[in-house]
Short mmCIF file of C-alpha atoms in Angstrom, two decimals:
data_model
loop_
_atom_site.label_atom_id
_atom_site.label_comp_id
_atom_site.label_asym_id
_atom_site.label_seq_id
_atom_site.Cartn_x
_atom_site.Cartn_y
_atom_site.Cartn_z
CA UNK A 91 0.00 0.00 0.00
CA UNK A 92 1.17 3.51 -0.71
CA UNK A 93 -0.23 4.86 2.55
CA UNK A 94 1.18 3.99 5.98
CA UNK A 95 -1.10 1.78 8.01
CA UNK A 96 -2.82 3.08 11.12
CA UNK A 97 -4.49 1.22 13.93
CA UNK A 98 -7.85 2.63 12.85
CA UNK A 99 -7.78 1.09 9.37
CA UNK A 100 -9.49 -2.23 8.65
CA UNK A 101 -7.38 -4.91 6.98
CA UNK A 102 -7.71 -4.74 3.17
CA UNK A 103 -9.51 -8.08 2.99
CA UNK A 104 -11.74 -7.50 6.00
CA UNK A 105 -14.98 -9.22 4.93
CA UNK A 106 -17.08 -7.02 7.23
CA UNK A 107 -15.80 -3.89 5.50
CA UNK A 108 -16.46 -5.30 2.04
CA UNK A 109 -19.87 -6.57 3.08
CA UNK A 110 -20.76 -3.18 4.51
CA UNK A 111 -19.77 -1.49 1.27
CA UNK A 112 -21.73 -3.95 -0.88
CA UNK A 113 -24.80 -3.75 1.34
CA UNK A 114 -24.72 0.03 1.41
CA UNK A 115 -24.42 0.39 -2.34
CA UNK A 116 -27.07 -2.26 -2.88
CA UNK A 117 -29.48 -0.54 -0.51
CA UNK A 118 -29.07 2.82 -2.20
CA UNK A 119 -29.23 1.26 -5.66
CA UNK A 120 -32.51 -0.43 -4.79
CA UNK A 121 -34.09 2.95 -4.08
CA UNK A 122 -33.59 4.08 -7.67
CA UNK A 123 -34.95 2.67 -10.90
CA UNK A 124 -32.96 4.57 -13.52
CA UNK A 125 -30.83 2.42 -15.86
CA UNK A 126 -27.79 4.63 -15.28
CA UNK A 127 -27.77 3.80 -11.58
CA UNK A 128 -28.10 0.08 -12.25
CA UNK A 129 -25.13 0.29 -14.63
CA UNK A 130 -22.84 2.33 -12.41
CA UNK A 131 -23.19 0.42 -9.16
CA UNK A 132 -22.45 -3.11 -10.45
CA UNK A 133 -19.46 -1.75 -12.34
CA UNK A 134 -18.02 -0.24 -9.17
CA UNK A 135 -18.72 -3.43 -7.21
CA UNK A 136 -17.01 -5.51 -9.88
CA UNK A 137 -13.92 -3.36 -9.63
CA UNK A 138 -13.88 -3.64 -5.84
CA UNK A 139 -14.24 -7.44 -6.01
CA UNK A 140 -11.52 -7.77 -8.64
CA UNK A 141 -8.36 -8.98 -6.82
CA UNK A 142 -6.16 -7.29 -9.42
CA UNK A 143 -7.76 -3.95 -8.58
CA UNK A 144 -8.02 -4.43 -4.84
CA UNK A 145 -4.60 -2.98 -4.07
CA UNK A 146 -5.48 0.36 -5.66
CA UNK A 147 -9.15 0.41 -4.70
CA UNK A 148 -9.42 -1.06 -1.20
CA UNK A 149 -5.90 -0.91 0.23
CA UNK A 150 -4.93 2.53 -0.94
CA UNK A 151 -8.18 4.42 -1.40
CA UNK A 152 -11.24 3.15 0.46
CA UNK A 153 -9.30 2.76 3.70
CA UNK A 154 -8.30 6.41 3.48
CA UNK A 155 -11.49 8.44 3.68
CA UNK A 156 -11.67 12.10 2.82
CA UNK A 157 -14.58 14.18 1.56
CA UNK A 158 -12.45 15.85 -1.11
CA UNK A 159 -11.47 12.49 -2.54
CA UNK A 160 -15.14 11.51 -2.44
CA UNK A 161 -15.83 14.54 -4.59
CA UNK A 162 -13.23 13.23 -7.05
CA UNK A 163 -15.19 10.00 -7.27
CA UNK A 164 -18.33 12.03 -7.99
CA UNK A 165 -16.44 13.89 -10.69
CA UNK A 166 -15.45 10.62 -12.32
CA UNK A 167 -19.09 9.57 -12.41
CA UNK A 168 -20.18 12.91 -13.81
CA UNK A 169 -17.55 12.60 -16.51
CA UNK A 170 -19.38 9.42 -17.51
CA UNK A 171 -16.53 6.97 -17.07
CA UNK A 172 -18.10 4.81 -14.38
CA UNK A 173 -21.46 4.92 -16.09
CA UNK A 174 -20.01 3.99 -19.46
CA UNK A 175 -17.62 1.42 -18.07
CA UNK A 176 -15.02 2.33 -20.70
CA UNK A 177 -11.29 2.68 -20.24
CA UNK A 178 -11.65 1.52 -16.64
CA UNK A 179 -7.90 1.08 -16.32
CA UNK A 180 -7.34 4.76 -17.05
CA UNK A 181 -10.11 5.75 -14.67
CA UNK A 182 -8.52 3.82 -11.82
CA UNK A 183 -5.13 5.34 -12.57
CA UNK A 184 -6.49 8.88 -12.51
CA UNK A 185 -8.47 8.26 -9.32
CA UNK A 186 -5.32 6.83 -7.78
CA UNK A 187 -3.43 9.95 -8.88
CA UNK A 188 -6.10 12.16 -7.36
CA UNK A 189 -5.65 10.42 -4.02
CA UNK A 190 -1.91 10.93 -4.16
CA UNK A 191 -2.35 14.54 -5.18
CA UNK A 192 -4.43 15.29 -2.11
CA UNK A 193 -2.05 13.53 0.29
CA UNK A 194 -4.70 11.47 2.00
CA UNK A 195 -2.25 9.56 4.18
CA UNK A 196 -2.98 11.78 7.17
CA UNK A 197 -6.63 10.71 7.32
CA UNK A 198 -7.64 7.75 9.44
CA UNK A 199 -10.20 5.23 8.20
CA UNK A 200 -13.69 6.71 8.26
CA UNK A 201 -16.48 4.14 8.72
CA UNK A 202 -18.97 6.46 7.00
CA UNK A 203 -16.96 6.57 3.80
CA UNK A 204 -18.73 3.58 2.24
CA UNK A 205 -22.11 5.29 2.62
CA UNK A 206 -20.79 8.55 1.20
CA UNK A 207 -19.08 6.83 -1.72
CA UNK A 208 -22.18 4.82 -2.56
CA UNK A 209 -24.37 7.91 -2.46
CA UNK A 210 -22.02 9.81 -4.71
CA UNK A 211 -21.84 6.99 -7.24
CA UNK A 212 -25.59 6.60 -7.56
CA UNK A 213 -26.38 10.31 -7.46
CA UNK A 214 -23.71 10.94 -10.07
CA UNK A 215 -25.17 8.30 -12.33
CA UNK A 216 -28.68 9.65 -11.91
CA UNK A 217 -27.66 13.21 -12.71
CA UNK A 218 -25.56 12.33 -15.75
CA UNK A 219 -27.05 11.48 -19.17
CA UNK A 220 -26.46 8.08 -20.68
CA UNK A 221 -23.15 7.57 -22.54
CA UNK A 222 -24.87 7.85 -25.91
CA UNK A 223 -26.13 11.32 -25.02
CA UNK A 224 -22.75 12.72 -23.96
CA UNK A 225 -21.41 15.45 -26.22
CA UNK A 226 -18.55 15.92 -26.45
CA UNK A 227 -16.83 12.81 -25.12
CA UNK A 228 -14.62 13.59 -22.12
CA UNK A 229 -11.49 11.49 -21.85
CA UNK A 230 -10.64 10.15 -18.38
CA UNK A 231 -7.12 11.56 -18.61
CA UNK A 232 -8.66 14.97 -17.91
CA UNK A 233 -10.16 13.91 -14.59
CA UNK A 234 -7.00 14.20 -12.49
CA UNK A 235 -5.77 17.34 -14.24
CA UNK A 236 -8.95 19.44 -14.32
CA UNK A 237 -8.24 21.09 -10.96
CA UNK A 238 -5.04 22.29 -9.33
CA UNK A 239 -4.52 23.12 -5.68
CA UNK A 240 -2.18 26.04 -5.09
CA UNK A 241 -0.99 28.10 -2.13
CA UNK A 242 -0.38 31.81 -1.74
CA UNK A 243 1.18 33.78 1.10
CA UNK A 244 -0.65 37.04 1.69
CA UNK A 245 1.05 40.33 2.43
CA UNK A 246 0.56 39.77 6.16
CA UNK A 247 2.16 36.32 5.94
CA UNK A 248 -0.97 34.13 5.95
CA UNK A 249 -0.89 30.95 3.87
CA UNK A 250 -4.02 30.60 1.73
CA UNK A 251 -4.94 27.42 -0.17
CA UNK A 252 -7.05 27.66 -3.30
CA UNK A 253 -8.21 25.45 -6.16
CA UNK A 254 -8.46 26.49 -9.79
CA UNK A 255 -9.03 24.94 -13.19
CA UNK A 256 -11.13 25.00 -16.32
CA UNK A 257 -11.09 27.54 -19.10
CA UNK A 258 -13.36 30.14 -20.63
CA UNK A 259 -14.95 33.35 -19.50
CA UNK A 260 -16.23 34.92 -17.47
CA UNK A 261 -14.21 33.36 -14.67
CA UNK A 262 -16.28 32.10 -11.74
CA UNK A 263 -14.82 32.84 -8.30
CA UNK A 264 -16.51 30.98 -5.43
CA UNK A 265 -16.45 32.28 -1.84
CA UNK A 266 -17.49 29.88 0.91
CA UNK A 267 -19.36 30.88 4.03
CA UNK A 268 -18.87 30.71 7.77
CA UNK A 269 -16.92 27.64 8.96
CA UNK A 270 -17.01 26.10 5.49
CA UNK A 271 -14.24 25.48 2.96
CA UNK A 272 -13.58 25.37 -0.76
CA UNK A 273 -14.54 21.70 -1.15
CA UNK A 274 -18.16 22.62 -0.47
CA UNK A 275 -18.18 24.10 -3.98
CA UNK A 276 -16.96 20.85 -5.58
CA UNK A 277 -20.20 20.19 -7.46
CA UNK A 278 -20.07 23.69 -8.97
CA UNK A 279 -16.35 23.62 -9.75
CA UNK A 280 -16.67 20.37 -11.66
CA UNK A 281 -19.88 21.39 -13.40
CA UNK A 282 -18.58 24.71 -14.72
CA UNK A 283 -14.93 23.83 -15.38
CA UNK A 284 -15.73 22.63 -18.90
CA UNK A 285 -16.92 26.10 -19.94
CA UNK A 286 -15.43 28.58 -17.46
CA UNK A 287 -12.28 29.24 -15.55
CA UNK A 288 -13.20 28.41 -11.94
CA UNK A 289 -11.54 29.26 -8.63
CA UNK A 290 -12.35 28.69 -4.97
CA UNK A 291 -10.23 29.44 -1.90
CA UNK A 292 -10.18 28.39 1.72
CA UNK A 293 -10.61 31.71 3.51
CA UNK A 294 -8.07 32.39 6.26
CA UNK A 295 -8.83 30.28 9.30
CA UNK A 296 -10.83 27.76 7.26
CA UNK A 297 -10.05 24.49 5.52
CA UNK A 298 -6.35 24.08 4.82
CA UNK A 299 -5.51 27.78 5.03
CA UNK A 300 -3.60 29.14 8.01
CA UNK A 301 -5.44 30.61 11.01
CA UNK A 302 -3.66 33.80 12.08
CA UNK A 303 -4.55 35.75 15.20
CA UNK A 304 -6.37 38.50 13.30
CA UNK A 305 -7.81 39.51 9.96
CA UNK A 306 -11.29 37.96 10.12
CA UNK A 307 -13.18 40.76 8.42
CA UNK A 308 -14.91 40.99 5.07
CA UNK A 309 -12.41 43.63 4.00
CA UNK A 310 -9.42 41.40 4.80
CA UNK A 311 -10.99 38.34 3.18
CA UNK A 312 -11.59 40.49 0.08
CA UNK A 313 -7.95 41.61 0.12
CA UNK A 314 -6.79 37.98 0.35
CA UNK A 315 -9.03 37.13 -2.59
CA UNK A 316 -7.66 40.03 -4.62
CA UNK A 317 -4.12 38.70 -4.26
CA UNK A 318 -5.27 35.33 -5.61
CA UNK A 319 -7.18 36.94 -8.49
CA UNK A 320 -4.14 39.04 -9.38
CA UNK A 321 -1.83 36.06 -9.23
CA UNK A 322 -4.11 34.07 -11.54
CA UNK A 323 -4.51 37.11 -13.83
CA UNK A 324 -8.29 37.06 -13.76
CA UNK A 325 -9.83 40.21 -15.19
CA UNK A 326 -13.43 39.29 -15.97
CA UNK A 327 -15.11 37.50 -13.07
CA UNK A 328 -18.46 36.58 -11.55
CA UNK A 329 -18.42 36.25 -7.77
CA UNK A 330 -20.47 33.39 -6.30
CA UNK A 331 -20.69 33.53 -2.51
CA UNK A 332 -22.52 31.58 0.16
CA UNK A 333 -23.85 32.92 3.46
CA UNK A 334 -21.09 34.66 5.43
CA UNK A 335 -19.01 34.84 2.25
CA UNK A 336 -21.49 37.36 0.87
CA UNK A 337 -19.92 40.39 2.58
CA UNK A 338 -16.52 39.35 1.21
CA UNK A 339 -17.93 39.31 -2.32
CA UNK A 340 -19.69 42.64 -1.87
CA UNK A 341 -16.59 44.33 -0.45
CA UNK A 342 -14.46 42.90 -3.26
CA UNK A 343 -16.88 44.17 -5.92
CA UNK A 344 -17.08 47.58 -4.25
CA UNK A 345 -13.31 48.03 -4.17
CA UNK A 346 -12.63 46.52 -7.60
CA UNK A 347 -15.74 47.14 -9.73
CA UNK A 348 -13.81 46.90 -12.97
CA UNK A 349 -13.07 43.22 -12.32
CA UNK A 350 -16.61 42.04 -11.52
CA UNK A 351 -19.35 41.44 -14.10
CA UNK A 352 -21.93 40.06 -11.72
CA UNK A 353 -22.63 38.20 -8.50
CA UNK A 354 -24.53 35.20 -7.19
CA UNK A 355 -25.33 35.32 -3.47
CA UNK A 356 -26.46 31.97 -2.05
CA UNK A 357 -28.46 32.33 1.19
CA UNK A 358 -26.20 35.23 2.06
CA UNK A 359 -26.04 37.75 4.87
CA UNK A 360 -25.78 41.37 3.64
CA UNK A 361 -26.86 43.59 6.48
CA UNK A 362 -25.41 46.26 8.71
CA UNK A 363 -28.47 46.40 10.91
CA UNK A 364 -27.13 43.85 13.40
CA UNK A 365 -24.68 45.56 15.74
CA UNK A 366 -22.25 43.77 18.01
CA UNK A 367 -20.93 45.83 20.89
CA UNK A 368 -17.90 45.23 23.04
CA UNK A 369 -17.10 41.61 24.03
CA UNK A 370 -18.76 42.11 27.42
CA UNK A 371 -21.92 43.66 26.03
CA UNK A 372 -22.79 41.67 22.91
CA UNK A 373 -26.00 42.83 21.29
CA UNK A 374 -28.97 40.55 21.99
CA UNK A 375 -29.67 40.13 18.28
CA UNK A 376 -29.75 36.66 16.70
CA UNK A 377 -26.17 37.21 15.58
CA UNK A 378 -25.11 38.23 19.06
CA UNK A 379 -26.75 35.14 20.54
CA UNK A 380 -24.86 32.95 18.08
CA UNK A 381 -21.57 34.47 19.22
CA UNK A 382 -22.58 33.81 22.83
CA UNK A 383 -23.08 30.12 22.03
CA UNK A 384 -19.45 29.84 20.98
CA UNK A 385 -18.09 30.60 24.45
CA UNK A 386 -17.76 28.41 27.53
CA UNK A 387 -16.90 24.74 28.10
CA UNK A 388 -19.95 23.47 26.22
CA UNK A 389 -19.23 25.61 23.16
CA UNK A 390 -17.98 22.76 20.91
CA UNK A 391 -21.11 20.68 21.47
CA UNK A 392 -23.43 23.67 21.05
CA UNK A 393 -21.60 24.71 17.90
CA UNK A 394 -21.92 21.27 16.31
CA UNK A 395 -25.63 21.08 17.12
CA UNK A 396 -26.19 24.59 15.80
CA UNK A 397 -24.33 23.91 12.56
CA UNK A 398 -26.18 20.66 12.00
CA UNK A 399 -29.39 22.66 12.16
CA UNK A 400 -28.36 24.57 9.04
CA UNK A 401 -29.14 21.54 6.87
CA UNK A 402 -32.41 20.21 5.58
CA UNK A 403 -33.63 16.66 6.30
CA UNK A 404 -32.41 15.41 2.91
CA UNK A 405 -28.82 16.70 3.21
CA UNK A 406 -27.52 13.21 4.02
CA UNK A 407 -23.80 12.50 3.71
CA UNK A 408 -23.00 15.93 2.29
CA UNK A 409 -24.44 17.59 5.38
CA UNK A 410 -22.62 15.23 7.72
CA UNK A 411 -19.32 15.95 6.00
CA UNK A 412 -19.89 19.70 6.16
CA UNK A 413 -20.61 19.52 9.89
CA UNK A 414 -17.38 17.58 10.41
CA UNK A 415 -15.54 20.24 8.44
CA UNK A 416 -17.06 23.01 10.54
CA UNK A 417 -15.94 21.43 13.80
CA UNK A 418 -12.34 21.60 12.56
CA UNK A 419 -12.44 25.41 12.46
CA UNK A 420 -10.93 26.88 15.66
CA UNK A 421 -13.63 28.40 17.85
CA UNK A 422 -11.71 31.67 18.08
CA UNK A 423 -11.90 31.89 14.28
CA UNK A 424 -15.58 30.97 14.28
CA UNK A 425 -16.33 33.72 16.82
CA UNK A 426 -14.30 36.38 15.04
CA UNK A 427 -15.65 35.53 11.59
CA UNK A 428 -19.23 35.48 12.86
CA UNK A 429 -18.86 38.79 14.69
CA UNK A 430 -17.52 40.39 11.50
CA UNK A 431 -20.90 39.83 9.83
CA UNK A 432 -22.24 42.72 11.89
CA UNK A 433 -20.15 45.15 9.84
CA UNK A 434 -22.08 47.29 7.37
CA UNK A 435 -22.08 45.86 3.84
CA UNK A 436 -25.23 47.64 2.69
CA UNK A 437 -23.48 50.74 1.37
CA UNK A 438 -21.18 48.61 -0.77
CA UNK A 439 -24.16 46.60 -2.00
CA UNK A 440 -26.03 49.73 -3.10
CA UNK A 441 -23.05 50.90 -5.15
CA UNK A 442 -22.90 47.67 -7.17
CA UNK A 443 -24.65 48.17 -10.52
CA UNK A 444 -24.13 44.79 -12.20
CA UNK A 445 -26.61 41.85 -12.19
CA UNK A 446 -27.02 39.98 -8.91
CA UNK A 447 -28.77 36.63 -8.39
CA UNK A 448 -30.12 36.25 -4.86
CA UNK A 449 -30.54 32.50 -4.41
CA UNK A 450 -32.17 31.10 -1.29
CA UNK A 451 -33.99 28.10 0.13
CA UNK A 452 -36.81 30.20 1.58
CA UNK A 453 -38.99 33.05 0.35
CA UNK A 454 -36.66 36.05 0.22
CA UNK A 455 -37.30 39.55 1.52
CA UNK A 456 -37.81 40.88 -1.99
CA UNK A 457 -38.47 44.48 -0.99
CA UNK A 458 -35.50 44.69 1.35
CA UNK A 459 -33.08 43.06 -1.08
CA UNK A 460 -34.23 45.24 -3.97
CA UNK A 461 -33.43 48.23 -1.79
CA UNK A 462 -29.84 46.97 -1.60
CA UNK A 463 -29.05 46.05 -5.22
CA UNK A 464 -29.76 48.01 -8.37
CA UNK A 465 -30.17 44.95 -10.62
CA UNK A 466 -31.21 41.92 -8.57
CA UNK A 467 -32.96 38.70 -9.57
CA UNK A 468 -34.30 35.93 -7.36
CA UNK A 469 -34.13 32.15 -7.29
CA UNK A 470 -35.66 29.80 -4.72
CA UNK A 471 -34.60 26.15 -4.54
CA UNK A 472 -36.75 23.30 -3.28
CA UNK A 473 -35.85 20.67 -0.71
CA UNK A 474 -32.82 22.35 0.84
CA UNK A 475 -31.62 23.95 4.03
CA UNK A 476 -29.01 26.69 4.33
CA UNK A 477 -26.51 24.96 1.98
CA UNK A 478 -28.30 24.66 -1.39
CA UNK A 479 -25.05 24.25 -3.35
CA UNK A 480 -24.33 21.10 -1.31
CA UNK A 481 -27.87 19.82 -0.82
CA UNK A 482 -29.42 20.45 -4.27
CA UNK A 483 -26.43 21.20 -6.53
CA UNK A 484 -28.28 20.51 -9.78
CA UNK A 485 -30.85 23.22 -8.99
CA UNK A 486 -28.16 25.69 -7.99
CA UNK A 487 -26.04 24.98 -11.06
CA UNK A 488 -29.02 25.49 -13.35
CA UNK A 489 -29.83 28.85 -11.74
CA UNK A 490 -26.21 29.98 -11.98
CA UNK A 491 -26.16 29.02 -15.66
CA UNK A 492 -29.28 31.06 -16.29
CA UNK A 493 -27.79 34.04 -14.47
CA UNK A 494 -24.60 33.80 -16.51
CA UNK A 495 -26.74 33.99 -19.64
CA UNK A 496 -28.34 37.15 -18.26
CA UNK A 497 -24.93 38.65 -17.48
CA UNK A 498 -23.79 37.98 -21.04
CA UNK A 499 -26.96 39.59 -22.39
CA UNK A 500 -26.44 42.66 -20.21
CA UNK A 501 -22.84 42.93 -21.41
CA UNK A 502 -23.94 42.77 -25.04
CA UNK A 503 -26.23 45.80 -24.67
CA UNK A 504 -24.37 48.97 -25.80
#
């Protein structure tokens, strides 16, 4: 095996592990009746049962669980290679390369990985057209090279990790929300990389980026993002931000209007009405009460319960993974980043004149939002909680595509 063994890993030939995987995939497969799902799942099972493939599938990959690698599996399905069952040897090589690329050796065996993998396989097959309908054909060699992870050191010495790939304009720059990370945009990055340059970063204090003592403001996050945009030489971008990432996008657009053609704000917070006072006199607003919950010995448990409440009942494995990610964010970062949402972003929002899509899971405050943005449009998804891009990615992707068409139309008007 390429990864060092840990005491938490099951042996490669552990029948209970293989039985659990087969039973999980079979159970999920039985809940669907589409031919694509019935094709994809047996193919994956055959590869897992194949002794010649076991070293690269079970030993090296399945025993090392990581949500980002799971997203790579979903990408492979969406590219049609699992569904089609063609060039399987190349698929396995590129998946293996993806695991190496993301240095998964530090992750212990995760007993939930089989469920997450099975869900991704079936959902990917359901959402992808049959092989005969695919145009153009995507070769599996592209799977491992579509995205690149890079690092940048900001002017104040903070290490920021970001992911970029794809080609075409306008470039789509994704900004995650509070206690999230760039991998939560995986479904959007993979969907749009075939037609757009895409980029997502772990904001300071989140994901794999460093967590300095200070700098957790929308203005600083926007400055960090600017350095990445400048490094990648992006000049024509659409900002797509979720929740607490909304103020970062608005501040960026306000300071650099010539770079931004439009925005998509997913269940975002753009309000200066909530005021946080000094640490000993936090405002009794909902935001202030959230900050209060992140103090004291029970703060970790309260935080996890609170974050889990952000997801709808159908979030499943994606929601569980996001909650695990959130609990890895230091509480001092969570408090500082949350408190920064009280800063006024409304003035910056009113100055932005380009098209904005306000996308939410609940009926939006149309009058209030129209008072903030000069050219705003609305989209409401069905069956989601606070993380639509994770919970119902197909709906979100379709709405983003439509908004990009609108942005192009606006740009074409003299």
